Amino acid sequence: MSKEESKKYKRHTVTAALPYANGPIHIGHLAGVYVPADIYVRYLRLRGKDVIFICGSDEHGVPITIKARQENKTPQQIVDKYHELIKDSFSEFGISFDVYSRTSAKIHHETAASMFLKLYKNGEFIEKESEQYYDVESRQFLADRYIVGTCPHCGYEKAYGDQCENCGTSLSPTELISPRSMLSGNKPVMKKTKHWYLPLDKHEDMLRKWILESHRDDWKPNVYGQCKSWIDQGLQPRAVTRDLDWGVKLPLEGTEGKVLYVWFDAPIGYISATREWGESEGRDWEKYWKDPESKLVHFIGKDNIVFHCIIFPVMLKTEGSFILPDNVPANEFLNLEGDKISTSRNWAVWLHEYLMEFPGKQDVLRYVLCAAAPETKDNDFTWRDFQARNNNELLAIFGNFVNRTLVLTHKYFDGRVPEITELNDKDRQALDEMRSFPEVIGKNIEKYRFREALAHMMNLARLGNRYLTEAEPWKIFKHNPERVKTILNISLQISASLALLSEPFLPHTAARLRNMLGIAGPGWEEAGRDDLLAPGHIINKAELLFEKIEDATVEHQVKKLLKSREANDAANIAPLKETVSFEDFGKMDIRTATILDAEKVPKTKKLIKMTVDSGLDKRTVVSGIAEYYKPEEIAGRKVLLLANLKSRKIKGIESHGMILMAENSDGSLSFVAPEKDFGNGSCIS
């Protein structure tokens, strides 16, 4: 860390996104949030910094209640199960939290309610009465995700009240066609309710100065760009309460059945967890959140940027006594074998399963996830890359160098560190290079460039491997043992620096290497020195740090994924719809047609506007297929057109008809077309 930063900050408060307690942790979570956060914190500790690493389970919200209903359990039973699984997995994997709390804890409810009351008494909320959907049979207001219906933009029949999963359009429940309650299946009614809103628009000027001006140069481009987009579009008041029976109860009289919205209470979980730590350790927790000489850093995924960069800072600022985050180094998403990780489709590598199937290989996964981290754009994890990085890098470079060095030291000098006798130019060059690594690795970690920092750490292992290979002590020992003393001393000093500099990335490996070398005390500042191991110091026997991963092992993992996909596909084949009469079918006018040209609909992710020749006319059709087809790929394609479907406006464009598509169980789409090249306008019967 630079001298300027060291003087400015007396302590560091580092948070990692609270994992949602309705399922286990997978590699996407690890690569996006927890591995980089742990690297950063371990580095700070090695530098002797005062740092607290905070996390916990996010246990409120609608998905928890939905899962509880599905499994016929209480929400508390659901979160208890996954809280323990997540906590144990993190611990075994080596994520070194100082505290791992939970938002269902009493101390969190007290902290979140207190924060709400402080803002409420300061007049920071807007009270608004509105009509919302209510399920008469279930006797409760419906959260957006409890309402499904037909999307008004693309016709998808299973759109949620907040978003259509097919075309990606954000929705409000009242926009849905034929809405129905997920609780009873009935059509909900509109009923008046009152909620409290945080007026984000009131704080636009503060956010512009703080983010767009003050952090233009030090926040990651993906984070800065998303914040700028939100602010430039104009912020709107956001509800901080919900009608729900699971969560932090609203601390106002006459508000039974209302809780704090999960997005409002979850980030307060960082504060309540720090309070819990402070009470447990007898420490003043407030210094870590309220002292300007404390540095606050949030590690999150890109789906949480708006909450941690805009909404939570507004909450902290309006409360009046809290510091704002210095940085929010959010990562993009990690894909798996070329496909998006999906918990609902079980397309994931689950941490608890990995720990059972790869015992003792925590650092292999840490290494691969850091090397493939989606720091500036989405990246991909494959089992073949996992195998290659283990075998060709960790085993062949890092492990091979350390093992050869220690084995030769025991063979030639009975495990005693030999002294340096005489240095030649190659020796001096190796030592000079070794001294440069702590600074270059440290600077990259401080700038949240963990992939680059990891690459430099491995370059130190490459330096040692190359030096030892070129020196060939096994060839010259018989006629020049004095030279071998120098070679092995330098190789051992490089190994000792590796033990220190690899600790943030490979903590289990570093601990084993420290034990083999018999060093315990040195920190980051001592790394790179040429006297970490004094002549005569006795080292322990060499142990293999890594082992080869065979083809059969990764083939088993790939097959496991494919079996999961097949099982999921079979389970998700859509059931038959209700029977229709021949007369009803006959009302549909389906014809062959040709797409003449196509273009993306601006400001949408999935919509394409097409000009279609139906044989009778040339018409405009809008379809949500941009995720699967590029406009330039579909011009000239033969399709089937439902020609007499009533036209409607989609994103302001009048769409006349519907292109028939086949939908796979994973949601992917494919054109349906005639086997032979019929002319446009041929009827389908």
XYZ file of C-alpha atoms in Angstrom:
685
model
C 0.000 0.000 0.000
C 1.250 3.482 -0.826
C 2.592 5.728 1.942
C -0.213 8.195 1.239
C -2.884 5.547 1.804
C -1.133 4.201 4.895
C -1.255 7.669 6.459
C -4.841 8.305 5.449
C -6.454 5.119 6.735
C -5.964 3.690 10.216
C -8.258 0.721 9.600
C -10.100 -1.115 6.824
C -13.717 -2.292 6.768
C -14.188 -4.907 4.036
C -17.591 -6.402 3.265
C -18.537 -9.279 0.990
C -22.061 -9.488 -0.446
C -24.435 -11.351 1.857
C -25.262 -14.654 0.113
C -28.980 -15.352 -0.136
C -29.943 -18.225 2.177
C -32.222 -20.145 -0.173
C -29.526 -22.346 -1.689
C -25.828 -23.292 -1.491
C -22.808 -21.359 -2.784
C -21.533 -22.000 -6.326
C -18.384 -21.035 -8.214
C -20.022 -17.952 -9.730
C -20.422 -16.498 -6.247
C -16.826 -17.393 -5.374
C -15.250 -15.894 -8.508
C -17.381 -12.767 -8.420
C -17.131 -11.859 -4.751
C -15.563 -14.082 -2.116
C -12.213 -15.146 -3.577
C -11.166 -11.582 -4.554
C -12.394 -10.213 -1.208
C -10.439 -12.855 0.696
C -7.267 -12.168 -1.324
C -7.554 -8.466 -0.506
C -8.127 -9.031 3.209
C -5.351 -11.601 3.603
C -2.967 -9.178 1.897
C -3.932 -6.371 4.276
C -3.388 -8.642 7.271
C 0.054 -9.633 5.980
C 0.819 -5.908 5.784
C -0.112 -5.612 9.456
C -3.203 -3.487 8.774
C -6.178 -3.197 11.122
C -8.902 -4.849 9.036
C -12.277 -6.466 9.679
C -13.815 -8.792 7.086
C -17.627 -8.876 7.305
C -20.283 -11.131 5.828
C -23.406 -13.083 6.750
C -26.508 -14.718 5.327
C -29.243 -12.590 3.723
C -32.347 -14.321 5.053
C -35.388 -12.190 4.252
C -37.437 -11.536 1.139
C -40.022 -13.180 -1.088
C -37.889 -16.013 -2.579
C -37.397 -17.389 0.943
C -41.146 -17.462 1.554
C -41.773 -19.047 -1.849
C -39.246 -21.813 -1.149
C -40.771 -22.360 2.297
C -44.223 -22.827 0.764
C -42.844 -25.183 -1.879
C -41.136 -27.361 0.758
C -43.957 -27.045 3.324
C -41.559 -25.527 5.867
C -41.288 -22.251 7.739
C -39.016 -19.510 6.368
C -36.870 -19.885 9.495
C -36.330 -23.587 8.770
C -35.219 -22.742 5.225
C -32.698 -20.093 6.269
C -31.382 -22.191 9.171
C -30.577 -25.013 6.761
C -28.756 -22.904 4.191
C -27.076 -20.567 6.669
C -25.224 -23.486 8.235
C -24.365 -25.036 4.858
C -23.019 -21.745 3.488
C -21.107 -20.882 6.666
C -19.463 -24.309 6.875
C -18.549 -24.278 3.168
C -16.896 -20.865 3.432
C -14.950 -21.964 6.490
C -13.639 -25.168 4.903
C -12.783 -23.350 1.688
C -10.703 -20.819 3.602
C -12.697 -17.583 3.243
C -11.361 -15.823 6.330
C -14.288 -13.753 7.627
C -13.843 -12.096 11.005
C -17.578 -12.450 11.476
C -20.239 -14.366 9.556
C -23.631 -13.299 10.861
C -27.221 -13.514 9.625
C -30.076 -11.081 9.062
C -32.599 -13.148 11.029
C -30.531 -12.476 14.180
C -32.026 -10.264 16.907
C -29.113 -7.806 16.711
C -29.782 -7.283 13.005
C -33.503 -6.660 13.487
C -32.644 -4.091 16.159
C -29.992 -2.401 13.984
C -32.166 -2.273 10.849
C -35.196 -0.970 12.770
C -33.012 1.686 14.406
C -31.672 2.815 11.028
C -35.221 3.105 9.659
C -36.398 5.099 12.683
C -33.430 7.492 12.442
C -34.218 8.258 8.788
C -37.954 8.395 9.546
C -37.501 10.929 12.365
C -35.191 12.968 10.115
C -38.013 13.219 7.579
C -36.105 11.312 4.897
C -39.027 9.139 3.714
C -42.078 9.846 1.590
C -45.334 8.167 2.637
C -47.512 7.153 -0.291
C -50.796 5.289 -0.520
C -51.361 3.172 -3.602
C -53.434 0.287 -4.863
C -51.675 -3.060 -5.060
C -52.739 -6.577 -5.898
C -54.280 -8.532 -3.028
C -55.090 -12.243 -2.847
C -58.513 -12.487 -1.205
C -58.281 -16.241 -0.557
C -54.773 -16.037 0.962
C -55.626 -12.749 2.693
C -52.403 -10.960 1.851
C -50.923 -8.387 -0.480
C -48.851 -9.905 -3.258
C -45.201 -9.102 -3.788
C -44.238 -8.691 -7.451
C -42.773 -12.205 -7.647
C -46.028 -13.685 -6.321
C -47.864 -12.457 -9.420
C -47.598 -14.072 -12.854
C -49.331 -13.333 -16.110
C -48.869 -12.644 -19.801
C -46.191 -10.132 -20.811
C -47.754 -7.198 -22.694
C -44.617 -6.835 -24.814
C -43.852 -10.349 -26.081
C -46.841 -12.479 -25.056
C -44.869 -14.751 -22.700
C -47.437 -16.366 -20.402
C -45.227 -16.828 -17.327
C -43.935 -13.285 -16.825
C -43.438 -12.129 -13.240
C -44.837 -8.945 -11.801
C -41.441 -7.257 -11.899
C -39.860 -8.614 -15.089
C -40.498 -10.780 -18.125
C -37.874 -13.519 -18.181
C -38.457 -14.006 -21.926
C -37.944 -10.527 -23.391
C -36.154 -8.987 -20.393
C -38.534 -6.032 -20.061
C -39.000 -4.563 -16.566
C -42.663 -4.596 -15.603
C -45.045 -3.507 -12.910
C -47.711 -6.026 -11.811
C -50.522 -3.909 -13.237
C -49.055 -4.231 -16.733
C -49.525 -8.018 -16.818
C -52.323 -9.441 -18.936
C -54.512 -11.930 -17.038
C -52.554 -11.703 -13.754
C -52.913 -14.504 -11.224
C -51.667 -15.149 -7.723
C -48.953 -17.764 -7.241
C -50.451 -18.485 -3.825
C -53.995 -19.460 -4.773
C -53.972 -19.339 -8.563
C -56.841 -16.858 -8.454
C -57.088 -13.460 -10.074
C -56.005 -10.866 -7.497
C -57.957 -7.708 -6.711
C -56.688 -4.167 -6.208
C -56.591 -2.910 -2.631
C -55.203 0.224 -1.008
C -51.996 0.049 1.044
C -49.461 2.553 2.382
C -45.675 2.364 2.014
C -42.595 4.452 2.772
C -40.217 5.519 -0.006
C -36.619 6.735 -0.062
C -36.501 9.701 -2.496
C -33.303 8.882 -4.399
C -33.975 11.768 -6.798
C -33.426 14.183 -3.903
C -29.792 13.022 -3.677
C -28.798 13.086 -7.368
C -26.473 16.074 -6.944
C -24.627 14.396 -4.068
C -24.249 11.182 -6.063
C -22.995 13.036 -9.135
C -20.271 14.775 -7.158
C -19.327 11.750 -5.085
C -19.321 9.118 -7.858
C -19.123 10.811 -11.247
C -16.564 13.416 -10.168
C -14.677 12.002 -7.166
C -14.423 8.384 -8.348
C -14.086 8.813 -12.100
C -10.502 7.545 -12.089
C -10.376 4.939 -9.320
C -13.617 2.919 -9.725
C -13.746 0.087 -12.232
C -15.222 1.123 -15.601
C -18.083 -1.389 -15.372
C -19.080 -0.031 -11.947
C -18.685 3.626 -12.872
C -20.559 3.124 -16.157
C -23.553 1.443 -14.535
C -23.760 4.161 -11.861
C -23.555 6.908 -14.493
C -26.320 5.267 -16.511
C -28.624 5.115 -13.497
C -27.966 8.701 -12.483
C -28.232 10.085 -16.022
C -31.605 8.395 -16.522
C -32.930 10.141 -13.428
C -33.443 8.441 -10.084
C -36.887 7.738 -8.661
C -38.221 7.241 -5.106
C -37.861 3.606 -4.049
C -40.104 1.789 -1.571
C -38.369 0.675 1.633
C -41.305 -1.340 3.016
C -43.369 -4.314 1.857
C -46.551 -6.105 2.844
C -45.100 -9.404 4.034
C -44.999 -11.499 7.190
C -41.274 -12.439 6.949
C -38.575 -9.873 7.629
C -37.736 -6.958 9.910
C -41.028 -5.659 11.281
C -41.729 -2.008 10.548
C -41.088 -0.190 13.862
C -44.115 2.103 13.648
C -47.491 1.797 15.355
C -50.367 0.561 13.231
C -48.175 -1.080 10.586
C -48.825 -4.738 11.315
C -48.086 -6.999 8.327
C -45.405 -4.680 6.986
C -41.652 -5.320 6.948
C -38.568 -3.534 5.678
C -37.921 -4.270 2.012
C -35.063 -6.791 1.779
C -32.910 -4.453 -0.317
C -33.122 -1.911 2.537
C -32.423 -4.283 5.410
C -29.757 -6.531 3.779
C -26.885 -3.986 3.482
C -27.554 -2.915 7.076
C -26.523 -6.522 7.787
C -22.905 -5.410 7.355
C -23.358 -2.958 10.228
C -25.224 -5.371 12.500
C -22.576 -8.046 11.866
C -19.866 -5.564 12.853
C -21.828 -4.745 16.016
C -22.016 -8.471 16.773
C -18.251 -8.778 16.291
C -17.588 -5.746 18.466
C -19.700 -7.052 21.324
C -18.080 -10.483 21.065
C -14.502 -9.169 20.923
C -14.888 -6.197 23.235
C -13.997 -3.801 20.399
C -15.386 -0.408 19.388
C -17.253 -1.360 16.195
C -18.289 2.211 15.382
C -14.736 3.246 14.463
C -14.925 0.884 11.470
C -18.073 2.579 10.144
C -17.955 6.164 11.370
C -14.324 7.268 11.548
C -13.175 9.125 8.382
C -9.815 7.411 8.826
C -11.465 4.044 8.128
C -11.563 2.745 4.556
C -14.803 0.986 3.530
C -14.700 -1.416 0.560
C -17.654 -3.485 -0.715
C -16.997 -6.653 -2.758
C -20.078 -7.563 -4.798
C -21.272 -8.946 -8.132
C -22.502 -6.648 -10.900
C -26.174 -7.341 -10.098
C -25.704 -5.501 -6.782
C -23.950 -2.377 -8.043
C -26.944 -0.045 -7.778
C -27.668 -1.100 -4.187
C -24.095 -0.605 -2.943
C -23.137 2.445 -4.998
C -26.361 4.439 -4.984
C -29.024 3.261 -2.531
C -26.947 2.173 0.491
C -24.701 5.269 0.296
C -27.825 7.460 0.301
C -28.998 5.623 3.426
C -25.615 6.103 5.107
C -25.381 9.745 4.076
C -28.873 10.655 5.279
C -28.319 8.857 8.599
C -25.506 11.329 9.089
C -22.789 9.530 11.054
C -21.485 6.882 8.646
C -18.615 6.947 6.139
C -19.228 6.153 2.452
C -17.463 3.347 0.575
C -14.064 4.188 -0.853
C -14.469 1.555 -3.570
C -16.928 -1.059 -4.828
C -14.830 -3.356 -7.061
C -17.711 -5.374 -8.526
C -16.987 -8.242 -10.907
C -18.997 -9.412 -13.901
C -20.508 -12.931 -14.197
C -18.768 -16.296 -14.499
C -20.251 -18.796 -16.953
C -19.887 -22.569 -16.781
C -18.847 -24.645 -19.800
C -20.059 -21.915 -22.152
C -23.487 -21.528 -20.539
C -24.872 -19.205 -17.875
C -24.766 -20.597 -14.356
C -28.337 -21.374 -13.329
C -29.372 -22.572 -9.886
C -32.879 -23.448 -11.082
C -31.446 -25.646 -13.856
C -28.738 -27.045 -11.542
C -26.124 -25.850 -14.030
C -23.512 -25.027 -11.443
C -20.493 -26.300 -9.545
C -21.595 -26.216 -5.910
C -18.938 -25.422 -3.324
C -20.048 -28.006 -0.733
C -19.999 -30.743 -3.396
C -16.574 -29.663 -4.660
C -15.172 -29.840 -1.130
C -16.426 -33.420 -0.779
C -15.267 -34.577 -4.212
C -11.894 -32.760 -4.195
C -10.669 -33.033 -0.584
C -7.588 -30.943 0.126
C -7.841 -29.101 -3.201
C -9.353 -25.828 -2.019
C -6.413 -23.870 -3.416
C -6.730 -25.409 -6.866
C -10.222 -23.983 -7.180
C -9.158 -20.661 -5.649
C -6.320 -20.441 -8.178
C -8.477 -21.278 -11.195
C -11.286 -18.923 -10.167
C -8.840 -16.059 -9.647
C -7.039 -16.794 -12.935
C -10.403 -16.792 -14.762
C -12.016 -14.055 -12.679
C -14.610 -11.973 -14.584
C -13.022 -8.690 -13.506
C -14.021 -6.524 -16.477
C -16.224 -8.827 -18.555
C -18.005 -12.165 -18.240
C -15.666 -15.150 -18.295
C -15.991 -18.937 -18.507
C -15.062 -21.813 -16.203
C -14.443 -25.211 -17.807
C -13.300 -28.430 -16.199
C -10.615 -28.828 -18.878
C -9.155 -25.441 -17.972
C -9.341 -26.429 -14.300
C -7.319 -29.572 -15.085
C -4.818 -27.744 -17.297
C -4.124 -24.980 -14.786
C -3.578 -27.524 -12.027
C -1.344 -29.839 -14.044
C 0.568 -27.320 -16.150
C 0.907 -24.441 -13.688
C 0.397 -25.348 -10.037
C 1.914 -28.821 -10.311
C 4.489 -28.385 -13.099
C 5.768 -24.944 -12.069
C 5.008 -24.057 -8.445
C 4.951 -27.544 -6.949
C 7.779 -28.880 -9.080
C 10.131 -26.045 -8.154
C 9.473 -26.274 -4.412
C 9.693 -30.060 -4.353
C 12.988 -30.198 -6.268
C 14.510 -27.503 -4.063
C 13.600 -29.206 -0.794
C 14.449 -32.732 -1.964
C 17.889 -31.628 -3.181
C 18.568 -29.747 0.062
C 17.882 -32.910 2.042
C 19.871 -35.058 -0.394
C 23.016 -32.929 -0.451
C 22.953 -31.058 2.878
C 20.764 -33.159 5.220
C 18.011 -30.555 5.198
C 20.238 -27.680 6.392
C 20.151 -24.405 4.502
C 23.578 -24.028 2.863
C 25.410 -20.724 2.810
C 26.046 -18.611 -0.281
C 29.642 -19.104 -1.357
C 30.045 -16.938 -4.427
C 27.535 -15.114 -6.636
C 27.685 -14.996 -10.429
C 25.649 -12.778 -12.755
C 22.730 -15.220 -13.027
C 22.549 -15.485 -9.248
C 22.447 -11.721 -8.860
C 19.831 -11.424 -11.589
C 17.601 -14.010 -9.879
C 17.914 -12.259 -6.516
C 17.209 -8.837 -8.039
C 14.091 -10.166 -9.767
C 12.926 -11.835 -6.561
C 13.104 -8.530 -4.670
C 10.733 -6.833 -7.150
C 7.773 -9.182 -6.673
C 6.294 -7.994 -3.331
C 5.788 -4.466 -4.644
C 4.328 -5.387 -8.035
C 1.985 -8.015 -6.564
C 0.943 -5.661 -3.766
C 0.192 -2.754 -6.090
C -2.054 -4.920 -8.238
C -3.957 -6.188 -5.204
C -4.411 -2.615 -3.940
C -5.901 -1.698 -7.332
C -8.175 -4.775 -7.268
C -6.389 -6.365 -10.233
C -6.273 -9.825 -8.712
C -5.754 -11.775 -11.940
C -2.662 -9.718 -12.684
C -1.424 -10.064 -9.107
C -1.843 -13.850 -9.311
C 0.049 -13.958 -12.607
C 2.999 -12.137 -11.015
C 2.958 -14.527 -8.056
C 3.222 -17.431 -10.478
C 5.995 -15.609 -12.308
C 8.021 -15.806 -9.107
C 7.556 -19.586 -9.176
C 8.562 -19.545 -12.854
C 11.674 -17.566 -11.948
C 12.646 -20.206 -9.388
C 11.861 -23.095 -11.715
C 13.880 -21.569 -14.546
C 16.807 -20.667 -12.294
C 17.012 -24.160 -10.793
C 16.621 -25.910 -14.156
C 19.332 -23.829 -15.827
C 21.739 -24.159 -12.862
C 21.435 -27.990 -12.855
C 22.848 -28.599 -9.335
C 22.305 -32.364 -9.724
C 24.900 -32.388 -12.519
C 27.615 -30.402 -10.774
C 27.420 -31.498 -7.130
C 30.135 -34.161 -7.421
C 32.763 -31.815 -8.802
C 31.551 -28.464 -7.424
C 29.519 -28.801 -4.188
C 30.349 -25.200 -3.213
C 28.468 -23.935 -6.261
C 25.478 -26.089 -5.357
C 25.348 -24.418 -1.940
C 24.723 -21.057 -3.590
C 22.151 -22.467 -6.041
C 20.094 -24.145 -3.323
C 20.354 -21.204 -0.942
C 18.902 -18.902 -3.624
C 16.254 -21.482 -4.542
C 15.267 -21.766 -0.880
C 15.044 -17.975 -0.515
C 12.722 -17.871 -3.550
C 10.663 -20.686 -1.975
C 10.394 -18.703 1.270
C 9.182 -15.618 -0.606
C 6.676 -17.804 -2.404
C 5.377 -19.013 0.959
C 4.691 -15.390 1.922
C 3.458 -13.968 -1.386
C 1.176 -16.906 -2.257
C -0.718 -16.737 1.049
C -3.506 -14.360 -0.137
C -4.175 -16.575 -3.157
C -3.318 -20.078 -1.904
C -3.604 -19.974 1.903
C -3.634 -23.741 2.465
C -0.611 -24.242 0.200
C 1.256 -21.334 1.789
C 0.666 -22.771 5.264
C 2.057 -26.159 4.211
C 5.047 -24.547 2.532
C 5.778 -22.412 5.607
C 5.679 -25.572 7.700
C 8.063 -27.397 5.366
C 10.465 -24.455 5.428
C 10.069 -23.951 9.171
C 9.148 -20.255 8.978
C 6.251 -18.706 10.883
C 6.749 -15.033 11.644
C 7.624 -13.026 8.494
C 4.947 -10.908 6.827
C 4.630 -9.182 3.468
C 7.319 -6.615 4.177
C 9.969 -9.337 4.570
C 9.116 -11.080 1.291
C 11.794 -10.738 -1.387
C 14.681 -10.678 1.074
C 17.647 -12.959 0.440
C 18.090 -13.924 4.102
C 14.649 -15.267 5.077
C 16.320 -18.628 5.708
C 19.598 -18.387 7.590
C 22.467 -20.804 6.799
C 22.204 -23.846 9.047
C 18.423 -23.520 9.457
C 16.849 -26.986 9.244
C 13.910 -27.497 6.894
C 11.354 -30.287 7.097
C 10.851 -33.083 4.619
C 9.323 -32.219 1.273
C 5.656 -32.978 0.679
C 3.864 -32.729 -2.635
C 1.905 -29.481 -2.703
C -0.192 -30.514 -5.700
C -1.068 -33.721 -7.504
C -2.027 -34.483 -11.077
C -5.697 -34.369 -11.977
C -6.500 -37.176 -14.397
C -8.735 -37.076 -17.456
C -11.218 -39.443 -15.827
C -11.765 -36.976 -12.978
C -12.778 -34.078 -15.184
C -14.764 -36.344 -17.511
C -16.785 -37.423 -14.484
C -17.529 -33.776 -13.629
C -18.559 -32.936 -17.196
C -20.843 -35.994 -17.337
C -22.317 -35.001 -13.997
C -23.242 -31.607 -15.438
C -24.701 -33.136 -18.584
C -26.778 -35.615 -16.562
C -28.065 -32.720 -14.504
C -29.038 -30.882 -17.679
C -30.767 -33.956 -19.116
C -32.697 -34.567 -15.905
C -33.668 -30.924 -15.737
C -34.761 -30.887 -19.371
C -36.938 -33.970 -18.819
C -38.476 -32.472 -15.700
C -39.213 -29.177 -17.429
C -40.972 -30.386 -20.548
C -44.047 -28.186 -20.709
C -47.324 -30.021 -19.960
C -50.077 -30.129 -22.524
C -52.342 -27.101 -22.568
C -56.085 -27.534 -22.246
C -57.854 -29.190 -25.171
C -59.142 -26.918 -27.960
C -61.725 -27.693 -30.606
C -60.927 -28.121 -34.282
C -62.971 -24.988 -34.885
C -60.741 -23.008 -32.488
C -57.620 -24.252 -34.253
C -59.152 -23.382 -37.605
C -59.405 -19.747 -36.571
C -55.588 -19.453 -36.632
C -54.206 -18.330 -39.989
C -50.639 -19.718 -40.088
C -48.697 -19.088 -43.306
C -45.216 -19.473 -44.720
C -43.315 -16.193 -44.887
C -39.862 -14.729 -45.433
C -37.968 -12.285 -43.216
C -36.802 -9.506 -45.518
C -34.724 -7.518 -43.029
C -34.248 -7.196 -39.276
C -32.790 -4.840 -36.673
C -32.417 -4.662 -32.876
C -35.000 -2.585 -31.028
C -32.989 0.183 -29.274
C -32.674 0.049 -25.469
C -33.860 -3.566 -25.272
C -31.878 -6.770 -24.772
C -34.104 -9.298 -26.518
C -36.330 -7.585 -29.080
C -35.796 -7.648 -32.853
C -37.914 -5.713 -35.345
C -38.467 -7.597 -38.620
C -40.013 -6.790 -41.984
C -41.816 -9.952 -43.114
C -43.235 -10.889 -46.538
C -46.408 -12.883 -45.816
C -47.287 -13.399 -49.479
C -50.238 -11.059 -48.980
C -48.345 -8.043 -47.685
C -45.140 -6.802 -46.142
C -45.565 -6.240 -42.408
C -43.644 -5.418 -39.228
C -43.293 -8.099 -36.557
C -41.476 -7.657 -33.228
C -40.130 -10.756 -31.491
C -38.049 -11.473 -28.354
C -35.333 -13.535 -30.065
C -32.249 -11.286 -29.951
C -30.600 -13.487 -27.324
C -30.489 -16.380 -29.799
C -30.269 -14.725 -33.225
C -28.465 -11.683 -34.613
C -30.487 -9.496 -37.015
C -27.995 -10.036 -39.848
C -28.349 -13.827 -39.477
C -32.095 -14.006 -40.063
C -32.634 -11.850 -43.151
C -33.886 -14.133 -45.940
C -34.960 -16.923 -43.540
C -38.184 -18.870 -44.231
C -40.507 -18.870 -41.210
C -44.056 -19.634 -40.147
C -46.220 -16.610 -39.352
C -49.416 -16.450 -37.285
C -50.861 -13.869 -39.638
C -54.239 -13.059 -38.089
C -53.052 -12.374 -34.538
C -54.417 -9.052 -33.308
C -51.732 -6.372 -33.661
C -50.315 -4.584 -30.597
C -47.639 -2.061 -29.707
C -44.348 -3.385 -28.331
C -41.936 -0.662 -27.197
C -43.898 1.798 -29.320
C -43.722 -0.382 -32.470
C -46.937 -1.810 -33.965
C -46.392 -5.576 -34.370
C -48.625 -7.448 -36.839
C -48.556 -11.181 -36.164
C -46.196 -13.636 -34.476
C -43.279 -15.714 -35.772
C -43.634 -19.329 -34.589
C -40.707 -20.533 -32.459
C -39.878 -23.774 -30.666
C -38.846 -23.242 -27.036
C -36.475 -25.665 -25.300
C -36.745 -26.430 -21.573
C -33.822 -24.063 -20.905
C -35.713 -21.206 -22.572
C -33.694 -21.199 -25.809
C -35.615 -20.524 -29.023
C -35.456 -21.904 -32.563
C -37.360 -21.008 -35.730
C -40.034 -23.379 -36.989
C -39.966 -23.620 -40.802
C -41.419 -25.810 -43.616
C -39.272 -28.731 -44.786
C -39.615 -27.678 -48.446
C -39.198 -24.231 -49.973
C -42.841 -23.216 -50.330
C -43.731 -19.781 -51.600
C -44.767 -17.050 -49.198
C -48.422 -17.178 -48.124
C -48.859 -20.973 -48.213
C -51.362 -21.970 -45.530
C -50.518 -24.361 -42.684
C -53.318 -26.799 -41.923
